[in-house]
XYZ file of C-alpha atoms in Angstrom:
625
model
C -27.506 -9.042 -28.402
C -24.719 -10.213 -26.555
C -26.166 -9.458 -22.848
C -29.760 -10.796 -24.144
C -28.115 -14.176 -25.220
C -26.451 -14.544 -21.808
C -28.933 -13.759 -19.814
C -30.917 -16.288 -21.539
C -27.787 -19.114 -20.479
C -26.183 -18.802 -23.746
C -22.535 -18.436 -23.627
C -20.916 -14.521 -23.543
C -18.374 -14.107 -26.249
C -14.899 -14.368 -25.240
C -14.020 -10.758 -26.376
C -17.107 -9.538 -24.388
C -15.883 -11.882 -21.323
C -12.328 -10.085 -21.292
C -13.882 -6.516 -21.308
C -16.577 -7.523 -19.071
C -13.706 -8.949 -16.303
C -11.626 -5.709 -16.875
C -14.616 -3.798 -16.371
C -15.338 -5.283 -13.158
C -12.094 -5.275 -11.654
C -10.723 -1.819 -12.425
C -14.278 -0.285 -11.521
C -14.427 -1.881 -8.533
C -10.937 -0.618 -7.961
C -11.654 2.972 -8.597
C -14.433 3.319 -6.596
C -13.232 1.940 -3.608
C -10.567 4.410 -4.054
C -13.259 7.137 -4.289
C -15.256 5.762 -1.723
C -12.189 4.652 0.093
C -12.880 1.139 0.952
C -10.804 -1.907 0.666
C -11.110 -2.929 -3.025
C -11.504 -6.343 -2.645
C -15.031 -6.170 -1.078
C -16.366 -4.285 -4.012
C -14.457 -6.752 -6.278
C -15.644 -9.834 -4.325
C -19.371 -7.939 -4.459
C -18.974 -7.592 -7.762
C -17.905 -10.927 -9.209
C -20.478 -12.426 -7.336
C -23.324 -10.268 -8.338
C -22.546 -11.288 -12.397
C -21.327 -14.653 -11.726
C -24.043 -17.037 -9.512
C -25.964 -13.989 -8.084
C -27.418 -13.467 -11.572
C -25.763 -15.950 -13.640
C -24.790 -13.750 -16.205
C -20.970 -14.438 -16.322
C -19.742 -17.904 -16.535
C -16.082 -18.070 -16.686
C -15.755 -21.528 -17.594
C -18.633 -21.248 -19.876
C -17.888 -17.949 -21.728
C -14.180 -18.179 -21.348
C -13.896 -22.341 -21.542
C -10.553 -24.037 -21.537
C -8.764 -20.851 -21.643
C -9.641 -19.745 -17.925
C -6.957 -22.197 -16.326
C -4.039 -21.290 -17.847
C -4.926 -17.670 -17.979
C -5.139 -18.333 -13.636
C -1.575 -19.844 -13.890
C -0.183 -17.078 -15.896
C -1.818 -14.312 -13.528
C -0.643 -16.131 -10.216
C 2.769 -16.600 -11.315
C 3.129 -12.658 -12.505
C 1.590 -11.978 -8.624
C 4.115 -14.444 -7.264
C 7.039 -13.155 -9.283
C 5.861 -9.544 -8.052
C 5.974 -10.701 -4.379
C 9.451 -11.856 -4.885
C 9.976 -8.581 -5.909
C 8.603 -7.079 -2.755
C 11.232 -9.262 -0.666
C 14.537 -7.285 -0.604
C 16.793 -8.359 1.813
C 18.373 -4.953 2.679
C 15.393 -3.294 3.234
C 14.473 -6.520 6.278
C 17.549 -6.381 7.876
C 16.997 -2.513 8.359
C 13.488 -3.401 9.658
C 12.421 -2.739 13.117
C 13.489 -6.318 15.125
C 9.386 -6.650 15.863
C 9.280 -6.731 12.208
C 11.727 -9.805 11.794
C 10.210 -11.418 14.566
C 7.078 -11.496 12.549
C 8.769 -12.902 10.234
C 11.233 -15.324 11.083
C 9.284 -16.595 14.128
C 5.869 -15.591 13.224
C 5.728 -17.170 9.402
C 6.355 -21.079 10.535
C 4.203 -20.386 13.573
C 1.655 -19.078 11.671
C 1.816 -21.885 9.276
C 1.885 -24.694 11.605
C -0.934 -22.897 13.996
C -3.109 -22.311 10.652
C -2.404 -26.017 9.839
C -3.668 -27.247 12.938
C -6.846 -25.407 12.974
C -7.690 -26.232 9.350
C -7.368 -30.390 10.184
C -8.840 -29.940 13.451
C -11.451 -27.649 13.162
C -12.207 -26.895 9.462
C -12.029 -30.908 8.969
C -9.517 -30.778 5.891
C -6.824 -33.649 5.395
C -3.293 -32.591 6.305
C -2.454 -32.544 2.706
C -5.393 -29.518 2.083
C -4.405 -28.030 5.342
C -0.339 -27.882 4.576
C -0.967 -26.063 1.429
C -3.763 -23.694 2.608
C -1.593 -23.285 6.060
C 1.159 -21.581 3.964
C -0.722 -19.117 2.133
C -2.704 -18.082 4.856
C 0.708 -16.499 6.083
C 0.213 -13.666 4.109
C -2.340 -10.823 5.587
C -2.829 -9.069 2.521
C -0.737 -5.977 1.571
C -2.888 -4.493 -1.036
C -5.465 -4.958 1.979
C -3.554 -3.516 5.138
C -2.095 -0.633 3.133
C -6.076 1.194 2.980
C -7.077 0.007 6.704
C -4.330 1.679 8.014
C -4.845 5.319 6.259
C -8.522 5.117 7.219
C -7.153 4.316 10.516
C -4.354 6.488 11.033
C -2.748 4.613 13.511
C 0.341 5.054 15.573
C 3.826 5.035 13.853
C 5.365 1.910 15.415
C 2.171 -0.561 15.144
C 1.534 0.431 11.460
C 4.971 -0.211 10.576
C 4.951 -3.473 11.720
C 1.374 -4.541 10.091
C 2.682 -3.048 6.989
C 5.907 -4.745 6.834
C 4.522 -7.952 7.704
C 2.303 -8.083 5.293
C 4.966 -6.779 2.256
C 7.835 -9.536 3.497
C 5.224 -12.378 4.508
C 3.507 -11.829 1.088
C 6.007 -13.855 -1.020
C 6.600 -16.022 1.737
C 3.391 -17.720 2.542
C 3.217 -18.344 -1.025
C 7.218 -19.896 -1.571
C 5.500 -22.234 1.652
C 2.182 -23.190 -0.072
C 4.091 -23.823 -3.250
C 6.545 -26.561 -1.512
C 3.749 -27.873 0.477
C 2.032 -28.104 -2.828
C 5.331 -29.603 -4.246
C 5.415 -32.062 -1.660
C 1.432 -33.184 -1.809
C 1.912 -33.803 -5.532
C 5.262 -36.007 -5.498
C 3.640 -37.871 -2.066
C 0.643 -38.631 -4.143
C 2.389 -39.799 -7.043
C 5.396 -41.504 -5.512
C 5.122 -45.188 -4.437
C 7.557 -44.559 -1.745
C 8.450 -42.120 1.268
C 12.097 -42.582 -0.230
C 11.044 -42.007 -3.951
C 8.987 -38.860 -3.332
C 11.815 -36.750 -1.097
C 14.141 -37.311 -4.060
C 11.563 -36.054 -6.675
C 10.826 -33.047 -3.711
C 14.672 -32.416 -3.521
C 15.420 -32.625 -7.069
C 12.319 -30.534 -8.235
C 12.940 -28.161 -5.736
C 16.777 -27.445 -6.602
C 16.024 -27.198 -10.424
C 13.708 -25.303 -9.619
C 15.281 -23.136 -7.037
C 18.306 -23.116 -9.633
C 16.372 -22.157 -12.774
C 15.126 -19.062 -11.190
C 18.275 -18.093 -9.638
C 20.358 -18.558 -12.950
C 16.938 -16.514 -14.984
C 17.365 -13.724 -12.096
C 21.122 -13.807 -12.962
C 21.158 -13.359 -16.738
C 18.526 -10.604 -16.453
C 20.548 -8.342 -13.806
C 23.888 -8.760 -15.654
C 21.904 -8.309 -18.875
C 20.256 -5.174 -17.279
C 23.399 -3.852 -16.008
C 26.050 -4.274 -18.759
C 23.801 -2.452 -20.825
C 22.485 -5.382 -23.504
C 19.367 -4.900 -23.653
C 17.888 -1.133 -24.612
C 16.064 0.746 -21.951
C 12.847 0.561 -24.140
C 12.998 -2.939 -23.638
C 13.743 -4.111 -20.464
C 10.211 -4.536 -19.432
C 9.085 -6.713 -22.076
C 12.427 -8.641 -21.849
C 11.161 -9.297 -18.174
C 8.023 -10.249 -18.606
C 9.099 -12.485 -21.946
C 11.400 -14.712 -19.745
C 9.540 -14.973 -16.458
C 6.634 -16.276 -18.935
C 9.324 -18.713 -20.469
C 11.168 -19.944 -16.782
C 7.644 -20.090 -15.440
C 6.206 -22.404 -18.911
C 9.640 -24.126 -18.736
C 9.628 -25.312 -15.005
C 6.348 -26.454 -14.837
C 6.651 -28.698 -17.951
C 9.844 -30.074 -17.014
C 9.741 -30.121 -13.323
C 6.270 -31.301 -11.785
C 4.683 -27.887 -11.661
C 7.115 -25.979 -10.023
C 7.297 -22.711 -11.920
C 5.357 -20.817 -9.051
C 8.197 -21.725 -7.454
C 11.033 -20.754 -9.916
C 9.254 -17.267 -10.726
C 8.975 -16.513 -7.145
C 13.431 -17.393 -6.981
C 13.474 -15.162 -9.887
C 11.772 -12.145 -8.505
C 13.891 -12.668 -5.266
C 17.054 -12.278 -6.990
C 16.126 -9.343 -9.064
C 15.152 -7.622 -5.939
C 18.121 -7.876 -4.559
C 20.987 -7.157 -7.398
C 21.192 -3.784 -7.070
C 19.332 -2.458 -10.511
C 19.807 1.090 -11.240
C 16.235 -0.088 -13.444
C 14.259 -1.599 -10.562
C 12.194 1.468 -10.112
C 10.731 1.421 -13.769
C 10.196 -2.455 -13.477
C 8.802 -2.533 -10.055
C 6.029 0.304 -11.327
C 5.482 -1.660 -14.167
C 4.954 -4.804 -12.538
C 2.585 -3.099 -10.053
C 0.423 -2.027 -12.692
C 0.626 -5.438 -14.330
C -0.017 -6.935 -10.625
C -3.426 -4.857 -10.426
C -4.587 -5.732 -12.955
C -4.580 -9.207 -13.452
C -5.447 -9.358 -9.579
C -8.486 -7.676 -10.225
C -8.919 -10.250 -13.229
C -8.508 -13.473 -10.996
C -10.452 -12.131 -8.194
C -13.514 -11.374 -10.312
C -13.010 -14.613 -12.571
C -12.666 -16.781 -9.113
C -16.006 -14.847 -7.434
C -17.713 -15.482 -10.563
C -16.760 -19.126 -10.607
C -18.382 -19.567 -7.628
C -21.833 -21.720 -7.436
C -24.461 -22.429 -5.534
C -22.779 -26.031 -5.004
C -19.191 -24.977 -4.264
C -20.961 -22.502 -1.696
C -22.901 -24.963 0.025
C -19.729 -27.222 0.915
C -19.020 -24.028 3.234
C -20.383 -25.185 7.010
C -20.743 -24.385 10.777
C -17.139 -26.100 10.631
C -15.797 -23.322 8.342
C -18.040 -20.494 10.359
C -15.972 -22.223 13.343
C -12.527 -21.933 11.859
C -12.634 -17.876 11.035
C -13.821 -17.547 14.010
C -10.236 -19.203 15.614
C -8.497 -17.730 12.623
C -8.932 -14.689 13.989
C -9.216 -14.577 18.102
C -6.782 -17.822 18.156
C -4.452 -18.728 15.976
C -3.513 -14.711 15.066
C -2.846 -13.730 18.155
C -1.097 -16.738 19.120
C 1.305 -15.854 16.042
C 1.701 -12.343 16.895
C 2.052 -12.956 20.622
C 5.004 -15.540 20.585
C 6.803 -13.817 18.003
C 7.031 -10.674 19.996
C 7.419 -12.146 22.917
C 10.891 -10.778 25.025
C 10.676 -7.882 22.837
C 10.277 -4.210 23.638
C 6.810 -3.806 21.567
C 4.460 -2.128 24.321
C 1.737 -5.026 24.994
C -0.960 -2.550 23.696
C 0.618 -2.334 20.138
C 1.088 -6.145 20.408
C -2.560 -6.553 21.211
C -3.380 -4.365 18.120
C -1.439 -6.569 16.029
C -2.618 -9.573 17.207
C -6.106 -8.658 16.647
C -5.340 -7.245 13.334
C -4.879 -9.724 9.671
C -7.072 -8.659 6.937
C -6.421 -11.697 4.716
C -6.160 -10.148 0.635
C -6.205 -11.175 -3.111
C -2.871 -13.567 -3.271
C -4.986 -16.054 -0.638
C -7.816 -15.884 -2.999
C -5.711 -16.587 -6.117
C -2.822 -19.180 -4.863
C -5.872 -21.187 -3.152
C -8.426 -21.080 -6.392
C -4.648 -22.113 -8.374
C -4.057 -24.996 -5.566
C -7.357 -26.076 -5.352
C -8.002 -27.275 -8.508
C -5.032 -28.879 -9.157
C -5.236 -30.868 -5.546
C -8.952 -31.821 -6.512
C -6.669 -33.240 -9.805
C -4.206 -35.268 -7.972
C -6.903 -37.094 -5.874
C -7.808 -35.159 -3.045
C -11.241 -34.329 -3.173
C -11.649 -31.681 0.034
C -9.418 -29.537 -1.631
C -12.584 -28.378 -3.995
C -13.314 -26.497 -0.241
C -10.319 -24.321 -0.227
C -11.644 -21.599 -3.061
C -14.895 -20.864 -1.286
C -13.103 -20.975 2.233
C -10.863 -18.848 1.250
C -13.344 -16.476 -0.012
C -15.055 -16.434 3.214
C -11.764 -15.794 5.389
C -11.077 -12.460 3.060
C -14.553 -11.119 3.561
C -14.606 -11.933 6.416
C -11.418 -10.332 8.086
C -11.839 -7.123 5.663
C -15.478 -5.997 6.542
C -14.581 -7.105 10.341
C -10.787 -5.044 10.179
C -12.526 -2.444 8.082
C -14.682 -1.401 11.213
C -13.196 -2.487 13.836
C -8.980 -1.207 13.596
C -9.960 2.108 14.419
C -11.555 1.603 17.086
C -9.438 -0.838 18.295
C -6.928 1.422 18.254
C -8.606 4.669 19.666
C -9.122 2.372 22.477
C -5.607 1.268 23.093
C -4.553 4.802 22.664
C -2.920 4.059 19.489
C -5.272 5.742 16.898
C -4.035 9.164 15.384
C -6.208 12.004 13.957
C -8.517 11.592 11.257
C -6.758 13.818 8.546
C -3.786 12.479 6.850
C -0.233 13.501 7.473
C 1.787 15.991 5.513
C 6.264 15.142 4.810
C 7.696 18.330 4.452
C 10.984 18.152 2.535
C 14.041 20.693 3.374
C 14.480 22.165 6.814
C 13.938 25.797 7.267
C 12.279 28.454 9.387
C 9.204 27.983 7.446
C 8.765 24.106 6.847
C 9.272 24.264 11.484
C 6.541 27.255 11.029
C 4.213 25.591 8.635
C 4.480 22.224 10.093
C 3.817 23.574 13.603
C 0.867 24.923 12.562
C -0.473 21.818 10.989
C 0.482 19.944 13.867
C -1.473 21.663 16.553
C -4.587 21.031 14.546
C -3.682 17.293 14.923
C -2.906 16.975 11.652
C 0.639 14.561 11.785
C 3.692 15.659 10.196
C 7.363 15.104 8.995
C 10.446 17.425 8.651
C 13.217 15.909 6.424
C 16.454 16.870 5.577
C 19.682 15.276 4.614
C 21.394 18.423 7.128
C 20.591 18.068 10.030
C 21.742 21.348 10.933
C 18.736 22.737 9.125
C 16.388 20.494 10.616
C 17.333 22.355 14.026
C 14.518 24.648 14.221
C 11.929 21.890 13.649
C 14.167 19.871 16.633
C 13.726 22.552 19.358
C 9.917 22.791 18.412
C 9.482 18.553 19.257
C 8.632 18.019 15.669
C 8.874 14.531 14.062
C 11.954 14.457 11.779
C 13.970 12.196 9.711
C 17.616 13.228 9.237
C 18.749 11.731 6.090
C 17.221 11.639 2.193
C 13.699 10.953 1.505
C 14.116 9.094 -1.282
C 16.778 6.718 -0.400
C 16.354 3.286 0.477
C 16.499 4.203 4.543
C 13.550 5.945 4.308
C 11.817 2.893 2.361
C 11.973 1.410 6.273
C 12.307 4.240 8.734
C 9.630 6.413 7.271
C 6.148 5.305 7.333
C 4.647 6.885 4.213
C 1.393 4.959 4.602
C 0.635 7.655 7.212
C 1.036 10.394 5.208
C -1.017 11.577 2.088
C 1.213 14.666 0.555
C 4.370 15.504 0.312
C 5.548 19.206 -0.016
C 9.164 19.957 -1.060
C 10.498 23.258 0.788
C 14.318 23.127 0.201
C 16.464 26.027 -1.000
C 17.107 23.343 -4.015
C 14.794 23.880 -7.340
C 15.945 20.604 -8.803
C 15.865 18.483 -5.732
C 12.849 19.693 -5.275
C 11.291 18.662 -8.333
C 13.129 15.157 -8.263
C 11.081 14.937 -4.660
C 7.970 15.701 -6.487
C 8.411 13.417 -9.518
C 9.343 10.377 -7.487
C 6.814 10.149 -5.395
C 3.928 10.993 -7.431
C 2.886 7.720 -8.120
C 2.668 6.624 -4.947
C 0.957 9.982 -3.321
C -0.801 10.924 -6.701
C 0.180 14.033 -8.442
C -2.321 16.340 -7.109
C -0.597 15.285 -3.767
C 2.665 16.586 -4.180
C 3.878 20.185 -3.770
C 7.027 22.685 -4.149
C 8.088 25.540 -4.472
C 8.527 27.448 -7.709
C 11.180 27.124 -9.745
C 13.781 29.883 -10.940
C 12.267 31.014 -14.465
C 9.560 29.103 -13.815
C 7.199 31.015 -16.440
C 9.942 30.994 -19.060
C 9.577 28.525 -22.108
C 12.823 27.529 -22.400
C 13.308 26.418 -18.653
C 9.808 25.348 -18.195
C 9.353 21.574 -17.582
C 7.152 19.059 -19.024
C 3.803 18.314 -17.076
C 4.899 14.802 -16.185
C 7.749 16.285 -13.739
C 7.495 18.335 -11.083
C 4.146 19.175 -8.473
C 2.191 21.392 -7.504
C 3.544 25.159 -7.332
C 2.811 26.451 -3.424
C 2.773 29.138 -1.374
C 1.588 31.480 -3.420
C 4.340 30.908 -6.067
C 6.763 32.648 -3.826
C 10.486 30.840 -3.702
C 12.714 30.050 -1.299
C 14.779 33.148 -1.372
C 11.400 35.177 -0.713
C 10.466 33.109 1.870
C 13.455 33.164 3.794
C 13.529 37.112 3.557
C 9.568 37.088 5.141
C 10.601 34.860 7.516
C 13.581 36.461 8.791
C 11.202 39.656 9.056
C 9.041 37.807 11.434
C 6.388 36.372 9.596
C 5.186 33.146 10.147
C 2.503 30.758 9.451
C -0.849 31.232 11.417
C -4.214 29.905 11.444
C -7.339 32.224 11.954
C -11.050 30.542 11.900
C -14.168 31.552 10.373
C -17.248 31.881 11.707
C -20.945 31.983 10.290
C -20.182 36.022 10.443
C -16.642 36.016 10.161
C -16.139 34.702 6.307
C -13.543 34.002 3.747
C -13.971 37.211 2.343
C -13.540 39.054 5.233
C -10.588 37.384 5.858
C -9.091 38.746 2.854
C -9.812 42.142 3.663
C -8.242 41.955 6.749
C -5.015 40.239 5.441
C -4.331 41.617 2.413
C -0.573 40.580 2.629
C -0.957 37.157 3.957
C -0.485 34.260 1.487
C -2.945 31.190 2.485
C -1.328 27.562 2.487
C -3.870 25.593 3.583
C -7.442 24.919 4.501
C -8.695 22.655 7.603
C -11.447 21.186 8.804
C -10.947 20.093 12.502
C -10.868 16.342 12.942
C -12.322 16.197 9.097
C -10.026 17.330 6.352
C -6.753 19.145 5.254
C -6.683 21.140 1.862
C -2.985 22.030 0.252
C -3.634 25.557 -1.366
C -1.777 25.646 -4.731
C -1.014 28.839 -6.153
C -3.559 29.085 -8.383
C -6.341 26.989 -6.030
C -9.327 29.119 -4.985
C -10.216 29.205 -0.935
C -13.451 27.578 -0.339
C -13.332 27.726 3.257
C -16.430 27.652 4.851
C -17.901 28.342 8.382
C -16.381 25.982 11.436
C -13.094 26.014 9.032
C -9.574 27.064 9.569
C -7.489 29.110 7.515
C -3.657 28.504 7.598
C -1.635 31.572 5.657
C 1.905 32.711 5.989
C 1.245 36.036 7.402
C 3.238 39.731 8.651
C 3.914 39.709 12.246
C 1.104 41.085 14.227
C 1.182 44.670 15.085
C -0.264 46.439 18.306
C -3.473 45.224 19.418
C -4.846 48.763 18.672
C -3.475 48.835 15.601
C -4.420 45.782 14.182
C -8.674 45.508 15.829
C -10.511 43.788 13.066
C -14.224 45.175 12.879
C -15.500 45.326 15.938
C -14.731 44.110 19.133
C -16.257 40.880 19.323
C -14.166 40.096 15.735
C -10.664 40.611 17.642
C -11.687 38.556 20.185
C -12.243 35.514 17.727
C -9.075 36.174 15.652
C -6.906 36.306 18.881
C -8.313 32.909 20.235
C -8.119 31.509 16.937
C -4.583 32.459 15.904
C -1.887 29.816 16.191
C 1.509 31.264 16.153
């Protein structure tokens, strides 16, 4: 009755509004995963479709005085995540094209973005300040997908994917002192009188966060509040700082959240794992919420104020004023100009624009200045825009400039041995990319002398965080001689691979009850269940990991006949698609496929001629030792 009634223009209730907006957003969220497609088309799609494509979702009807607040709350959680994101250990380990994009290439950025939105969009300088500073950000929720579809090379990715993590809290600190600064000019009778309400305002602020950051980490630390709680604790005070600022301060608490994340991020918390996670899946969430409330907002009125003007600005948004940024802040360094071309031409704008504008917007149009009801639907139009056009266009882009890797995703191969070098060898001359990682490097000799990548040092310290580039990698398989480690490998980084993307070996008394370990810990058993100790023993009998391809005659099941001993690992699909073999997966290898199995060496010809001549012939070409 409830669809009926709003279909007819009657309000939704507000119970059916919530479910309706989670609906939306987490949908659209899993599909694009499944379809593997930025998620904020599908959620921009979507919100549209309910809200003034059919008219069925109101948010300021169905929802009603609620909605604004709600927006507050939600952009000041994304805000204080941001500030999360912003460690500064992590930037001064980053790659000096990385702080160039930052230091340099955030106030260029914002100035550059300025100028275009006064001189070609037609906004006042007040409109144009604030929307300057949030356009800084490129949208890491965004970039993150682009660049897995895209599989580009190492050094490029690294710095679109860093810029858009550091630059995220960034551009929003600037558009919330620009914002700062709008307000107090509008409301001050004097240049003199609205500094010293931007100065003061700004230090409380700036203070309230820091000293809110401070109790939390020593609280954290000496132990005061329970494990249990620490999460709710969090989210209880950034609620209160954030409430507390803005009533006291002249709507600064976007600003004091964001000083609060900051510090957090950078004291040091044996915790900030859990709470990062956490705030992630908080973040998600309630960015899915206010993207699909803010699309559904949108109406036929605020769409029309969008004009050849605003067609005119993307356009120099995106073949202007980005590559000016890029260009001058990597100028004098020793970025190739290819990779600074792909940069240039690559800024996929994401949610945070959407949300800190829609925020900014209204409460501009509040203080007085009226084309600041433009920045919501312009805003809008830059993320669609720069998605569906990055979305095509990266890959080839960077196919052209010779900076475009293979189409399957990488495997990380933790523990150097004889058989990680063997296995990943294998991979790689199928052009599927690869990593060999060990704290030793003495073990990570073998994969050395073959020209494998490696990384000498632990893969879950905070070294790899910058030096490896995960994004290009989709599993992780942990070889070392270690059961535990190996499982600690596994555990970590199954949220950000997904469990059925993380291998290792088996564990010592695996099957036993008493040693077995819950399903939440752990991966993926490989390699046929053998462990390391077995493996080592094959491989210092000469076996080794091959590949051997099947044909429309040659099939899986003759495969098996003819290597009864061999234990398969893997499953490709040139150019197409990799498939880890668990122990207890199935092959389902079909014809034009490749078969990768850790396999005796290879007798005589004679003695080893599959069935018929024409057979051998095939399994010689195809066999990659």
């Amino acid at each position: 009755m409830a669809i009926d009634a709003a279909t007819a223009g009657e309000a939704l209730h507000p119970v059916m509004a919530f479910a309706l907006v989670g609906v939306l957003g987490v949908g659209a969220q899993w599909i694009a995963w499944k379809m593997r497609l930025p998620a904020i088309v599908l959620m921009l799609l979507a919100g549209l479709a309910v809200g003034p494509g059919l008219g069925f979702f109101d948010p300021e009807r169905d929802i009603g005085p609620l909605m604004a607040p709600m927006i507050s709350v939600a952009v000041a959680i994304i805000l204080f995540e941001g500030g999360m994101t912003l460690n500064l250990h992590t930037l001064r380990e980053a790659a000096l094209g990385v702080r160039r994009l930052v230091i340099i290439g955030a106030p260029v950025g914002w100035l550059a973005s300025a100028l275009a939105l006064h001189y070609v969009a037609g906004l006042s300088w007040a409109s144009a300040a604030v929307f300057g500073g949030i356009m800084i950000v490129t949208g890491p929720t965004v970039i993150a997908p682009l660049l897995r579809q895209a599989r580009l090379s190492q050094r490029p990715a690294q710095l679109l994917q860093w810029e858009a993590i550091v630059n995220d809290p960034i551009g929003a600190l600037a558009a919330v002192l620009a914002f700062e600064v709008v307000l107090i000019g509008a409301a001050s009778s004097t240049l003199g009188h609205a500094v010293w309400e931007m100065l003061v305002g700004t230090t409380l602020a700036t203070l309230l966060g820091l000293v809110a950051g401070w109790l939390l980490s020593e609280g954290f630390r000496r132990g005061r509040v329970p494990e249990y709680m620490k999460v709710p604790v969090l989210f209880a005070v950034l609620l209160m700082v954030f409430a507390l600022a803005d009533d006291i301060l002249h709507e600064s608490g976007l600003l004091a959240v964001t000083i609060m994340g900051f510090y957090i991020a950078n004291a040091g918390l044996p915790s900030y794992t859990e709470l990062r996670r956490f705030k992630e899946h908080a973040t998600i969430l309630l960015v899915s919420g206010v993207f699909i409330l803010l699309a559904a907002s949108m109406n036929l009125e605020r769409l029309s104020m969008l004009n050849w003007r605003s067609a005119l600005f993307i356009v120099v948004v995106i073949l202007l004023v980005r590559p000016f940024t890029v260009l001058v802040s990597l100028a004098f360094t020793n970025v190739p100009m290819r990779e600074r071309l792909l940069v240039a031409f690559t800024g996929p704008r994401g949610v945070v624009l959407v949300a800190v504008a829609g925020l900014f917007s209204d409460r501009l149009v509040a203080a007085g200045i009226d084309d600041a009801a433009v920045l919501t639907p312009l805003a809008f139009a830059l993320v669609a825009a720069t998605v569906v056009l990055h979305g095509f266009s990266l890959r080839p882009l960077g196919r052209l400039l010779g900076l475009a890797g293979s189409h399957i995703p990488g495997v990380i191969f933790v523990g150097g041995s004889q058989f990680s070098t063997s296995f990943a060898r294998a991979l790689r001359e199928h052009d599927v990319p690869v990593l060999v990682a060990d704290a030793n490097r003495a073990k990570l000799r073998s994969a050395r002398e073959e020209g494998l990548p490696i990384y000498v040092g632990d893969i879950l310290s905070d070294g790899a965080e910058t030096s490896v580039e995960f994004v290009s990698y989709a599993r992780i398989v942990a070889l070392s001689d270690n059961d535990a480690y190996n499982t600690l490998v596994a555990t970590d980084h199954a949220p950000d691979f997904g469990r059925e993307n993380v291998y290792q070996l088996k564990r010592a008394k695996h099957d036993s009850r008493r040693h077995s370990l819950p399903a939440t810990l752990g991966g993926r058993v490989i390699c046929g269940g053998l462990r390391h100790p077995e493996i080592s023993q094959k491989m210092t009998a000469g076996w080794s990991v091959r590949g051997t391809p099947l044909t429309k005659e040659y099939k899986v099941e003759q495969w098996r006949a003819d290597n009864p001993e061999s234990i398969a690992l893997a499953e490709i699909e040139p150019g197409k698609s990799l498939r880890l073999l668990a122990a207890d997966a199935e092959l389902k290898a079909g014809e034009g496929a490749l078969i990768l199995a850790l396999s005796p060496p290879k007798q005589s010809d004679e003695a080893n001629e599959p069935r018929g001549e024409a057979q051998g012939k095939r399994d010689r070409d195809g066999t990659a030792d």
